[in-house]
Coordinates of C-alpha atoms and ligand atoms in Angstrom, one line a residue:
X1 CA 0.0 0.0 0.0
X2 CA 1.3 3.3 -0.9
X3 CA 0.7 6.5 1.2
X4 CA -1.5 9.3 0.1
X5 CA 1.6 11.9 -0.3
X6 CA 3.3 9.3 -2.2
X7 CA 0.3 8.8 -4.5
X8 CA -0.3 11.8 -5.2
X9 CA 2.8 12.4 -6.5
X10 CA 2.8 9.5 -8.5
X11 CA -0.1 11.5 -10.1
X12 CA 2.0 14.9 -10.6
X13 CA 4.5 13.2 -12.6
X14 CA 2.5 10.7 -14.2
X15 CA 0.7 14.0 -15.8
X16 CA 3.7 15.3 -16.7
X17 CA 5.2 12.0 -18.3
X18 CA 2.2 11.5 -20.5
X19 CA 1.7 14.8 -21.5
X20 CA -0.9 15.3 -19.4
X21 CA 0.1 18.6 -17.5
X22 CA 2.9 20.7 -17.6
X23 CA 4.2 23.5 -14.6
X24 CA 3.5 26.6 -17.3
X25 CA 7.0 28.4 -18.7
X26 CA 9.0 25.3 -17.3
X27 CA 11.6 26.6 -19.3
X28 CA 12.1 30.0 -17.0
X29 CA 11.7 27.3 -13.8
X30 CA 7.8 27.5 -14.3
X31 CA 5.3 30.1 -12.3
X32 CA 3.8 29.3 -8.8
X33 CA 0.1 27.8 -9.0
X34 CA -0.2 28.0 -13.2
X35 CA 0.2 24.8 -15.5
X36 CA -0.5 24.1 -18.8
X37 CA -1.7 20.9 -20.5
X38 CA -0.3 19.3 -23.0
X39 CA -1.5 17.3 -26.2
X40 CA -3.4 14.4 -23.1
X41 CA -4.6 16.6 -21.1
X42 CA -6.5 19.0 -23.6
X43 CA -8.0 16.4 -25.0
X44 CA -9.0 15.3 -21.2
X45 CA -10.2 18.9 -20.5
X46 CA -12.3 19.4 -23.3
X47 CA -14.4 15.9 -23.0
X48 CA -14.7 17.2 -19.1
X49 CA -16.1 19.9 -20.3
X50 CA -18.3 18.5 -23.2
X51 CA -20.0 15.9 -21.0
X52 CA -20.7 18.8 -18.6
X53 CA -21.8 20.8 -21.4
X54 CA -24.2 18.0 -22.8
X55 CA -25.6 17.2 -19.4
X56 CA -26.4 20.4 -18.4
X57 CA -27.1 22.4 -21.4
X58 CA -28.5 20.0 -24.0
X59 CA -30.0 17.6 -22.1
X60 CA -32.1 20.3 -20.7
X61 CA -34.7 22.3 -23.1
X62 CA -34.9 25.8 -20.4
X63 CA -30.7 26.1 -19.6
X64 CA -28.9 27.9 -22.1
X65 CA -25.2 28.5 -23.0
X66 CA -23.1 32.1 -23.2
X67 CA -20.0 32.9 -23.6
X68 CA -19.4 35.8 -21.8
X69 CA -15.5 38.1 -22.0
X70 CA -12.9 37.7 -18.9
X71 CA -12.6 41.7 -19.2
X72 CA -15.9 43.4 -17.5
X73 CA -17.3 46.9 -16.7
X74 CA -15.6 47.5 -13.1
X75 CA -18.4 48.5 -11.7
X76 CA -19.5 44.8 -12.3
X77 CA -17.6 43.6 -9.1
X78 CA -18.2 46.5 -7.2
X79 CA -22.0 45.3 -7.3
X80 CA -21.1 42.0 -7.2
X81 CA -19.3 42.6 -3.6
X82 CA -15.9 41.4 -4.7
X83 CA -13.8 44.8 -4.3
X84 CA -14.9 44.8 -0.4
X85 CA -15.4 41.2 0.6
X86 CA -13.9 38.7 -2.0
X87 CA -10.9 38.0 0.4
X88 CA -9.1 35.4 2.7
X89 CA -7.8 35.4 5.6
X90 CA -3.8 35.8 5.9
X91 CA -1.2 35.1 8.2
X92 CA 2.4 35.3 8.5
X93 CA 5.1 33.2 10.6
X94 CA 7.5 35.8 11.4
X95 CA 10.3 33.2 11.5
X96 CA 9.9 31.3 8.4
X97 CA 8.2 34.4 6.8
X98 CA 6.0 32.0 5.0
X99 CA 2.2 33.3 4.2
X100 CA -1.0 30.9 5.1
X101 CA -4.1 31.0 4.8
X102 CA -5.8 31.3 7.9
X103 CA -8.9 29.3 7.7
X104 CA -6.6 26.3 5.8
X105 CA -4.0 26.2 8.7
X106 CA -7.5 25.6 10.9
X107 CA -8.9 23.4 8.7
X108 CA -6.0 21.4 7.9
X109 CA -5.4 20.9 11.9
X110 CA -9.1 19.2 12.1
X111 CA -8.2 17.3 8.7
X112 CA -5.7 16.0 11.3
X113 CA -8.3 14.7 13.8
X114 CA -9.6 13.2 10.8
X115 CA -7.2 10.9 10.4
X116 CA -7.1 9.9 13.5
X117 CA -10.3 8.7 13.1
X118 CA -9.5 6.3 10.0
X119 CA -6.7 4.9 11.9
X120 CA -9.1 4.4 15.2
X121 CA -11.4 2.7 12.5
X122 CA -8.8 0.8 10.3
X123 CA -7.4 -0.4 13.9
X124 CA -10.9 -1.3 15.1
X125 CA -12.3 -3.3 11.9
X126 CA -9.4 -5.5 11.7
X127 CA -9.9 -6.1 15.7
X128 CA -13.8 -7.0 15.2
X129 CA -13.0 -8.9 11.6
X130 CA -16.4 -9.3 9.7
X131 CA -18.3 -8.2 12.6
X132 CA -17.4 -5.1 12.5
X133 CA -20.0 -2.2 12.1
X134 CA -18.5 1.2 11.7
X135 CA -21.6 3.0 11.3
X136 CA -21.9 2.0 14.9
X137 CA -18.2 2.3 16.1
X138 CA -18.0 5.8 15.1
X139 CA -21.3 7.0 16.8
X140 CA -20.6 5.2 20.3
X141 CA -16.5 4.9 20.6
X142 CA -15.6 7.6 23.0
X143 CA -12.8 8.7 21.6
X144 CA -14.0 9.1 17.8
X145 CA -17.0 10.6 18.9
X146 CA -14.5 13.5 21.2
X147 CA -12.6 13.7 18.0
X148 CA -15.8 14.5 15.7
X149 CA -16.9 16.9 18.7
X150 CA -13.9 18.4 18.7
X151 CA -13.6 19.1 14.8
X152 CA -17.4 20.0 14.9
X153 CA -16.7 22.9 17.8
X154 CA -13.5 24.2 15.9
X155 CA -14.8 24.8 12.3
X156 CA -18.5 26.6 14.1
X157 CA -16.0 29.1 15.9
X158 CA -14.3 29.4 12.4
X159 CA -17.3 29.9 10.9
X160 CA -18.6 32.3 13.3
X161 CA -15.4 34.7 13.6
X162 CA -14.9 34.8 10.0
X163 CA -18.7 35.8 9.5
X164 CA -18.6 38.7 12.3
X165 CA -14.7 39.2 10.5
X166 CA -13.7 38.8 14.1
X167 CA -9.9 38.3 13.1
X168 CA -8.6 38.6 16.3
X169 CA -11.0 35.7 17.7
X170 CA -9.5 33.5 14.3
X171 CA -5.7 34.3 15.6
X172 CA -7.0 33.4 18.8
X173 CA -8.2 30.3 17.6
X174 CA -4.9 29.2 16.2
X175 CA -2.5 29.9 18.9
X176 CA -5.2 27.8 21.4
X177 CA -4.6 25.0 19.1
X178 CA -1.0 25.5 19.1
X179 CA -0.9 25.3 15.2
X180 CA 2.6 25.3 14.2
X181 CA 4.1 26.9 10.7
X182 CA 3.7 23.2 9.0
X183 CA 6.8 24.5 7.6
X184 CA 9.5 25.6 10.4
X185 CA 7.0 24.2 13.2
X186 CA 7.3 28.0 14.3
X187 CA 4.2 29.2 16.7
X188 CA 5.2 33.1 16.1
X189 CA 2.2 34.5 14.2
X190 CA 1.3 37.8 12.9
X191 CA -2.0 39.0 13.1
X192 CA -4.7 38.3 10.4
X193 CA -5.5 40.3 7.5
X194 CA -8.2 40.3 5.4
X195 CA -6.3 40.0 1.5
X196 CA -8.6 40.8 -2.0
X197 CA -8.2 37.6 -4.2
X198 CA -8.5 39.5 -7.2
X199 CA -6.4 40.8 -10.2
X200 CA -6.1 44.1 -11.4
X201 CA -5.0 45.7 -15.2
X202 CA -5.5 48.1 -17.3
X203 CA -7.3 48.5 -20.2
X204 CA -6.1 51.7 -22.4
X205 CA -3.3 52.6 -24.2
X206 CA -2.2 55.8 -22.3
X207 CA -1.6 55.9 -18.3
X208 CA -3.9 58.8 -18.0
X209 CA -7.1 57.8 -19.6
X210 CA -6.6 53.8 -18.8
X211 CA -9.6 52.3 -17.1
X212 CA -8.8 49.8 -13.7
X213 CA -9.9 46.4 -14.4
X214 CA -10.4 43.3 -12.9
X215 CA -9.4 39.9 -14.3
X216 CA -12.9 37.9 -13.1
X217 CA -13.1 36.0 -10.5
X218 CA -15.9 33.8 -11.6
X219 CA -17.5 33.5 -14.6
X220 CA -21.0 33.8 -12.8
X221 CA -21.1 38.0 -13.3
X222 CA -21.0 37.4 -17.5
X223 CA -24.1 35.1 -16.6
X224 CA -25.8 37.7 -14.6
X225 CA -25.1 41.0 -16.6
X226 CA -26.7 39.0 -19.4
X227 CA -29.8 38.0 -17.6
X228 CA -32.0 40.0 -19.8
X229 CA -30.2 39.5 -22.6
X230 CA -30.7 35.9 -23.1
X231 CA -33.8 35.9 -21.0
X232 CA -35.6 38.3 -24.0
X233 CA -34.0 37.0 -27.2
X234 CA -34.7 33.5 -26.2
X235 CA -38.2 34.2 -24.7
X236 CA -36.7 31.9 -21.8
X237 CA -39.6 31.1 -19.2
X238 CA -39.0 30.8 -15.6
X239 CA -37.6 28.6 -14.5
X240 CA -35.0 28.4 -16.4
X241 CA -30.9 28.5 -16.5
X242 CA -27.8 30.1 -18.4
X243 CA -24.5 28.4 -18.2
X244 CA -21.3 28.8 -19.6
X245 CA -17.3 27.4 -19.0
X246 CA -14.6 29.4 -19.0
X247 CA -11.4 31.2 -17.0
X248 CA -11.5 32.4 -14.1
X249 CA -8.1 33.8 -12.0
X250 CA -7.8 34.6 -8.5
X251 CA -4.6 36.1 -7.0
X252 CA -4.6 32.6 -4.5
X253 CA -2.6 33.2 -1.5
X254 CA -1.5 29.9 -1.1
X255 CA -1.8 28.6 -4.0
X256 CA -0.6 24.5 -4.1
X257 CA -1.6 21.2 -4.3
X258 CA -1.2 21.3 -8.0
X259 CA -4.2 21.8 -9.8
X260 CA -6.2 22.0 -7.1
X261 CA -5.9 25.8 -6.1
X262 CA -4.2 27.5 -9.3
X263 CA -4.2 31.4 -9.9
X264 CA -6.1 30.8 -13.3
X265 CA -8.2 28.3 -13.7
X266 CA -11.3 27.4 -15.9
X267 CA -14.9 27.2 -13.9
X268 CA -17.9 25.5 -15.9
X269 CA -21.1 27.1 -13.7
X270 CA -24.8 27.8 -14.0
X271 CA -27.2 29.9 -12.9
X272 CA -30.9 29.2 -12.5
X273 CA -33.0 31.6 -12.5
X274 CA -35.9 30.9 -10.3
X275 CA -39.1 32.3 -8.6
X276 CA -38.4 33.7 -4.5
X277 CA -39.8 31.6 -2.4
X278 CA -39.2 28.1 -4.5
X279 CA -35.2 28.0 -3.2
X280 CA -35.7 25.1 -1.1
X281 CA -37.0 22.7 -3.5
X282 CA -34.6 23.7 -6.2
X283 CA -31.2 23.3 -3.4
X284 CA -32.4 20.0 -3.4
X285 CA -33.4 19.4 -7.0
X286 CA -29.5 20.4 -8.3
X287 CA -28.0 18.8 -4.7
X288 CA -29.3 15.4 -6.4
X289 CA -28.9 16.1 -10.2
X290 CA -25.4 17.1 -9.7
X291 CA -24.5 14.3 -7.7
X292 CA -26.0 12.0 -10.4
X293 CA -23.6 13.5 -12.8
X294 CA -20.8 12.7 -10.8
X295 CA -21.6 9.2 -10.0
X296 CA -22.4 8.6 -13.5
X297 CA -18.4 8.6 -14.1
X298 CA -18.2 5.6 -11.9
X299 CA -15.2 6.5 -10.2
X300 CA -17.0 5.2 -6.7
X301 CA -19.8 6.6 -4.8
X302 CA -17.9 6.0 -1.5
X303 CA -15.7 8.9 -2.8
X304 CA -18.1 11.7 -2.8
X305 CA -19.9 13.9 -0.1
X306 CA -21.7 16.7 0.5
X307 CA -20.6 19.4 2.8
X308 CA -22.9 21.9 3.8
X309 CA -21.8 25.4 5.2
X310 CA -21.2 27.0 8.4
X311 CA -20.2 30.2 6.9
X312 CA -22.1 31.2 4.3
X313 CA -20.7 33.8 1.4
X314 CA -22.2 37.1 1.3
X315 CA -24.6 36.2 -1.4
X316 CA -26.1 32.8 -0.2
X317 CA -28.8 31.8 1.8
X318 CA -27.9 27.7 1.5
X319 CA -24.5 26.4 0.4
X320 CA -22.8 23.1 -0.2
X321 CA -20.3 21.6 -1.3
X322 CA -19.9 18.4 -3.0
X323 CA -16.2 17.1 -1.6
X324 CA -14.4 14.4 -3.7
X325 CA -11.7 12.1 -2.2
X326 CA -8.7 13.6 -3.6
X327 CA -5.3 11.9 -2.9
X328 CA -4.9 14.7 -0.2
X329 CA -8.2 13.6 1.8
X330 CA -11.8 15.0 1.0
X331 CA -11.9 18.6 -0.2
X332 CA -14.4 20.7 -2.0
X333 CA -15.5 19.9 -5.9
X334 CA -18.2 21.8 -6.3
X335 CA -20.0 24.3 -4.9
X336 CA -23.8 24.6 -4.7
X337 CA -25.2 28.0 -3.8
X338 CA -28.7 29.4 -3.6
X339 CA -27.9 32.6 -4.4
X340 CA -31.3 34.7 -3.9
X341 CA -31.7 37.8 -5.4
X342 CA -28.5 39.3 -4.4
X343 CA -26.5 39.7 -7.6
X344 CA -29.8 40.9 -9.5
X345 CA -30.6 43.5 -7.1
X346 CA -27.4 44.6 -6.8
X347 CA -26.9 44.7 -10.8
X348 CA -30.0 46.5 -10.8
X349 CA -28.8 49.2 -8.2
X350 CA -25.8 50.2 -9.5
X351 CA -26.8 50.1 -13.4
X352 CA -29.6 51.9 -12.8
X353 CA -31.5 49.3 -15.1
X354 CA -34.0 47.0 -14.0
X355 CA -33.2 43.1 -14.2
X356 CA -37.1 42.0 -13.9
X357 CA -38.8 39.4 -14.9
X358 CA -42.7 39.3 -16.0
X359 CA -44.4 36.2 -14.9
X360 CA -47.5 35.7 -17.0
X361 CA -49.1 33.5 -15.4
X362 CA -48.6 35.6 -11.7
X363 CA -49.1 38.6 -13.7
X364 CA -46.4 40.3 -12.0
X365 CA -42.9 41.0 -12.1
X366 CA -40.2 40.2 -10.0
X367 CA -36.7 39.9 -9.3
X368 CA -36.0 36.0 -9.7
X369 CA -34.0 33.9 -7.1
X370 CA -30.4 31.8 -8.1
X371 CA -29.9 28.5 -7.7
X372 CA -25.9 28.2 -9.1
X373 CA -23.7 24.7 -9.8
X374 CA -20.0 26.1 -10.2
X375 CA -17.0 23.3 -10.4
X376 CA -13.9 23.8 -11.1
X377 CA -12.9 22.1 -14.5
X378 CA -9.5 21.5 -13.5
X379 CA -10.7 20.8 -10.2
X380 CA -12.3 18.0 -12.1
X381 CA -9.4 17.0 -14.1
X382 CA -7.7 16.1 -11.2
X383 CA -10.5 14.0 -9.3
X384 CA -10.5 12.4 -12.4
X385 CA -6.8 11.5 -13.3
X386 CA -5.9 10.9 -9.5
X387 CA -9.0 8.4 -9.1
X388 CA -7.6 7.1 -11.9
X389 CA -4.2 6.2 -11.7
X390 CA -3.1 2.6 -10.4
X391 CA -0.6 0.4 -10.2
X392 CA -1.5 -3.4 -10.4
X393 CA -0.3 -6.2 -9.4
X394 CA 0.3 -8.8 -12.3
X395 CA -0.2 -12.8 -12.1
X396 CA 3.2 -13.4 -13.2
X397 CA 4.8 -10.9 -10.4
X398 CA 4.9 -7.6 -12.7
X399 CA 3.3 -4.1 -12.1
X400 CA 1.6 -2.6 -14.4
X401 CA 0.5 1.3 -14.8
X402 CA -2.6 2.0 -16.0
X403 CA -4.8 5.1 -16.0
X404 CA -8.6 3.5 -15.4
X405 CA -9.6 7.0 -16.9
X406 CA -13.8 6.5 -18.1
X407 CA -13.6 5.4 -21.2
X408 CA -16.4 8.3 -22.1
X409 CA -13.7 10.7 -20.8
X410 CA -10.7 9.7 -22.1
X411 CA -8.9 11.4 -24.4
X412 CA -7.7 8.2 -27.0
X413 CA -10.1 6.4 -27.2
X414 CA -8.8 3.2 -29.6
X415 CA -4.9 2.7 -30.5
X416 CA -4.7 0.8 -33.4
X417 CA -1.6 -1.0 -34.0
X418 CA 0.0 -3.9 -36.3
X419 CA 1.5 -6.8 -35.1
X420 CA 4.6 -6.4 -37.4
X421 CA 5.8 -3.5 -39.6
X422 CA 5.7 -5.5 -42.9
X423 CA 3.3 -8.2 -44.7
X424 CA 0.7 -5.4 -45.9
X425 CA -0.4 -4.8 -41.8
X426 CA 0.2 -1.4 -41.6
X427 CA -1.8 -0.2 -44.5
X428 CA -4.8 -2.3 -42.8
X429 CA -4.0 -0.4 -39.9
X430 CA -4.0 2.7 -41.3
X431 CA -7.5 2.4 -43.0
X432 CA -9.0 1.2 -39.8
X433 CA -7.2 4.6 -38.2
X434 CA -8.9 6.8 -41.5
X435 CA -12.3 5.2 -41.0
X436 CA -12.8 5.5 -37.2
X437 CA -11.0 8.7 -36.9
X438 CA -14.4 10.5 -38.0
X439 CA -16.3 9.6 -34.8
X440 CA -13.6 8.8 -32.5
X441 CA -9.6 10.3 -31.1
X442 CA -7.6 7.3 -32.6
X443 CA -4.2 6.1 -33.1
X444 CA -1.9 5.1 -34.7
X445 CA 1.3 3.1 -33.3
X446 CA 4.0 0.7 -35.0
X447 CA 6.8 1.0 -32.5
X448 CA 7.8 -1.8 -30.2
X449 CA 6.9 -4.6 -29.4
X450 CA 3.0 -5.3 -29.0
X451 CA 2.9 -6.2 -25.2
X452 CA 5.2 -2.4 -24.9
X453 CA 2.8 -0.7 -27.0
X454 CA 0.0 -2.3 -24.4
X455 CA 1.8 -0.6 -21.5
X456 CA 2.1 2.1 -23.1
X457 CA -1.3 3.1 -23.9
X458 CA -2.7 1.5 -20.3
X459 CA -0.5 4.1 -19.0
X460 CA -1.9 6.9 -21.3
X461 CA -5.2 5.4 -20.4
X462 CA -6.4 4.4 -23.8
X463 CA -9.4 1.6 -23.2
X464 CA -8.9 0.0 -26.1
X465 CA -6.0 -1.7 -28.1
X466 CA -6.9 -2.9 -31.8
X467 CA -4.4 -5.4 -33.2
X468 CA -3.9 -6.4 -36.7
X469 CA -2.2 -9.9 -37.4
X470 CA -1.9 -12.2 -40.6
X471 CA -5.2 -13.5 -39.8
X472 CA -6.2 -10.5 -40.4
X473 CA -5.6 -10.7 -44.4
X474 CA -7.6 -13.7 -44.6
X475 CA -11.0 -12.9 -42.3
X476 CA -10.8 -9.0 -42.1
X477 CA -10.8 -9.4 -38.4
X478 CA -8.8 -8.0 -35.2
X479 CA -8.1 -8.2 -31.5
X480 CA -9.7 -5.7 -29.7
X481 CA -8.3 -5.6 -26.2
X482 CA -10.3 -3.9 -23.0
X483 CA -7.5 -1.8 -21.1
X484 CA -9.3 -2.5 -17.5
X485 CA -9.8 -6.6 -18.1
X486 CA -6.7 -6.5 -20.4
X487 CA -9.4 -9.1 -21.9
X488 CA -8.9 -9.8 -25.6
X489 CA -11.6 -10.6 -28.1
X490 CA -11.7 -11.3 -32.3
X491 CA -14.4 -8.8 -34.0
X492 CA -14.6 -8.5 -37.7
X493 CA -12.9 -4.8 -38.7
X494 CA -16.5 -3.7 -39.6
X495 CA -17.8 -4.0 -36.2
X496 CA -15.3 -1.7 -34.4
X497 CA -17.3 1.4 -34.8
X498 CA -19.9 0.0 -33.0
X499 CA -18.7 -1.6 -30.3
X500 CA -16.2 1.4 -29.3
X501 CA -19.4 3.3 -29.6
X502 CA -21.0 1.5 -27.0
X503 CA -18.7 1.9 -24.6
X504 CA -17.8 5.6 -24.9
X505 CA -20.8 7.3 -26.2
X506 CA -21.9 10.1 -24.0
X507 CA -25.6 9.0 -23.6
X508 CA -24.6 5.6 -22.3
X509 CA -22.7 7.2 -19.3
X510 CA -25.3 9.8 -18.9
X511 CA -28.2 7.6 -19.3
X512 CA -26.9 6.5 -15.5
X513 CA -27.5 10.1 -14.1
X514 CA -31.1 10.3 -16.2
X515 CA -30.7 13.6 -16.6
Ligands
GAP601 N1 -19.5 31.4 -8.7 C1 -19.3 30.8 -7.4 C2 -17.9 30.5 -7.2 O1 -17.0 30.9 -7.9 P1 -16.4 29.1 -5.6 O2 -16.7 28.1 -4.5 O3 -15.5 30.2 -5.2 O4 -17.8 29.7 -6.1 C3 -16.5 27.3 -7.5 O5 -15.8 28.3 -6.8 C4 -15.6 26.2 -7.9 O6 -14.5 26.7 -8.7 C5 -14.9 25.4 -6.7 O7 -15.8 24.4 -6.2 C6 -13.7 24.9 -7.4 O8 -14.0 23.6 -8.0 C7 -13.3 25.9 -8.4 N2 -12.2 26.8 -7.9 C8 -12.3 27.8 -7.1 N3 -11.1 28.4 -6.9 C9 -10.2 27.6 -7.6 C10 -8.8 27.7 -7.8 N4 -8.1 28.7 -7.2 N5 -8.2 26.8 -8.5 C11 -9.0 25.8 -9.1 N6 -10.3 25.7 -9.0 C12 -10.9 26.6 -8.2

């Protein structure tokens, strides 16, 4: 068994090997919290963001798509709230001079207590064998239930100082728990300060008449702004939702874990655009759909969990979070908000134009309610790649590396390869690669032998392997070999289309979520 810090690091420079993700300028030593991805991982990315896209926006006749600029009037996140209350918490150690985030050094000390509680359970269940129930164990062993009480009274008192932006109470709270620098293991602390996450430029070509913008911070403003917009030109009834993917960049003060907390990043949200009052039932409605979406990937149910919140941003009245087990522990993949009528109203007051909608059958008009979804799209990428890395253990005693990416999401989908470079294979191979190259990423690979060229694409997390041999030239069929099962099976040439069909096609994994 390998540990979590060594797994995920397998991960980081498995991305790297395979041209998954690369640290951005590399060249120049790279820059803190930005990557780029390479020839895998776009292809990764942009069937992420596709199968979002398809669940969400065309599977659905009353949600919409924009495309909305990064660049926005600045008065756009003055109404938003983000110029006075889109910050974290800081702190320094005046010894290491490093910079934390407050609320991260806190939580990471209860992520602590957490595991504490696996190992209390691990210990326990191989005590009590097949008897054991930990549904039970956790709710009546003394000590797990302190730990639980203890994490439980910690994050409140978070959540309470940082919503009164009682600072002093949050310093407070980190010297009582003796939280070190993870660093030096230094207890000197500054105080905390509040920092703004976002990004400043300039647009204009002279310093006197340049205008001070903001790189966004979400792509939920360009959704807002164009409320009316989209709501009029496509005669959009309530209820009814606008989403869109795209950057967003936020001037992270700790920015690590790789992909997990970068400085620009991609967000695929929506907002749903709802009638006051019907909040409740439609918190639930995406709590559920979203989830379906996720589970729908397969990459196990036991994984995922919602977390709901203490401290609620200054726009919601009902937050959660949906937390995926990344190799680091559970931490937040996306974030569902009911978002009232706050950004509206506030749009509304500081345009000076109203953002109404007139409800036909109440005969009125109103300000509507938000419901939003907003996940992180690299955020994604890496619950997706780190679920799916493994390293097996062979019959014959060898490991083998395979990325157990779903097949609907990954970005080869068949490689097609000939068993020799001679005897007329590689032209077969080569038609197979023309003719399914129109429906599906394929291809092509001659070097090596056959079991390397397996490896190979296992590890680049291809699901299938197509094989032509001589018998090929006499019954025009292959071996088509299943990454996962490294089963192999004989299927005549014409029926490859379909059968890699059936197992990546979109509506097969999204028939599972019904959306
Ligand atoms: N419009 C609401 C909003 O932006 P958020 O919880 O701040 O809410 C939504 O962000 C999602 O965006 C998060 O759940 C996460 O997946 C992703 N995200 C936020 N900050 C990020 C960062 N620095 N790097 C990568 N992804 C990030």
């Amino acid at each position: 068994m390998i540990n979590q810090e060594d797994q995920f690091k397998k991960v980081i420079s498995h991305a790297k090997e395979y041209g998954y993700v690369f640290p951005s300028s590399e060249i120049y030593e790279g820059l803190s919290a930005v990557y780029d991805y390479g020839q895998n991982g776009v292809e990764l990315k942009n069937n992420i963001r596709a199968y979002w896209w398809k669940a969400m926006v065309q599977m659905h006749d009353n949600i919409v798509g924009i495309d909305a600029a990064i660049f926005m009037h600045p008065t756009t996140w003055k109404a938003s709230g983000h110029v006075d209350a889109f910050n974290d918490p800081l702190i320094d150690n005046k010894d290491s001079k490093k910079r934390y985030r407050a609320d991260v050094l806190i939580e990471d000390y209860c992520a602590k207590i957490e595991s504490k509680i696996d190992k209390e359970v691990a210990k326990a269940a191989k005590r009590f064998g097949d008897a054991f129930n930990k549904e039970e164990f956790v709710t009546t062993n003394p000590r797990v239930v302190g730990y639980y009480q203890k994490i439980d009274e910690i994050l409140k008192r978070m959540g309470k100082s940082l919503g009164a932006n009682d600072l002093a109470d949050v310093k407070a709270l980190i010297e009582e728990l003796q939280i070190a620098d993870p660093l030096s293991g230094s207890r000197n602390w500054t105080d905390v300060k509040q920092f703004n996450l976002m990004f400043g430029t300039k647009l204009g070509a002279s310093a006197d008449s340049a205008m001070d913008l903001y790189l966004r911070p979400e792509t939920a403003q360009g959704i807002f702004v164009n409320f009316l917009n989209v709501q009029k030109t496509g005669r959009m009834k309530i209820p009814f939702g606008i989403a869109q993917t795209g950057k967003a960049f936020r001037n992270e003060i700790v920015a690590r874990q790789f992909i997990f907390r970068m400085r620009e990043f991609e967000q695929m949200e929506m907002q749903f655009f709802i009638k006051p009052g019907t909040q409740k039932e439609w918190f639930k409605h995406w709590k559920d759909t979203r989830l379906k979406w996720h589970l729908s990937l397969g990459m196990g149910d036991e994984n995922y969990r919602f977390h709901d919140h203490e401290k609620l941003a200054h726009y919601a009245d009902a937050a959660t979070d949906i937390e995926f087990k990344f190799p680091f522990g559970f931490k937040e993949l996306e974030g569902i908000h009911s978002r009232t009528d706050f950004d509206l109203k506030q749009h509304e007051e500081f345009s000076g134009k109203k953002l109404q909608y007139f409800d036909h059958e109440e005969n009125e008009s109103y300000v509507p309610y938000v419901l939003e979804t907003s996940i992180g799209l690299d955020r994604m990428f890496l619950a997706v790649l780190s679920n799916a890395l493994v390293e097996e253990e062979l019959e014959n005693n060898t490991t083998r590396t395979v990325l157990k990416l779903p097949a609907v999401l990954a970005p080869t989908k068949a490689a097609i390869l000939p068993l020799v470079k001679k005897d007329g294979l590689p032209e077969i191979a080569k038609k197979i690669v023309e003719d399914l190259k129109w429906d599906f990423n394929v291809v092509y690979d001659e070097k090596d032998a056959v079991g390397r060229r397996y490896r190979r694409q296992d590890a680049n997390g291809t699901p299938f392997c197509i094989t032509v041999d001589h018998d090929t030239l006499d019954d025009q069929t292959v071996t088509i070999r299943y990454r996962d099962t490294m089963e192999q099976k004989r299927v005549k040439i014409d029926e490859l289309s379909q059968l890699i069909k059936a197992e990546v096609d979109e509506k097969v994994w999204l028939e599972k979520c019904s959306v």
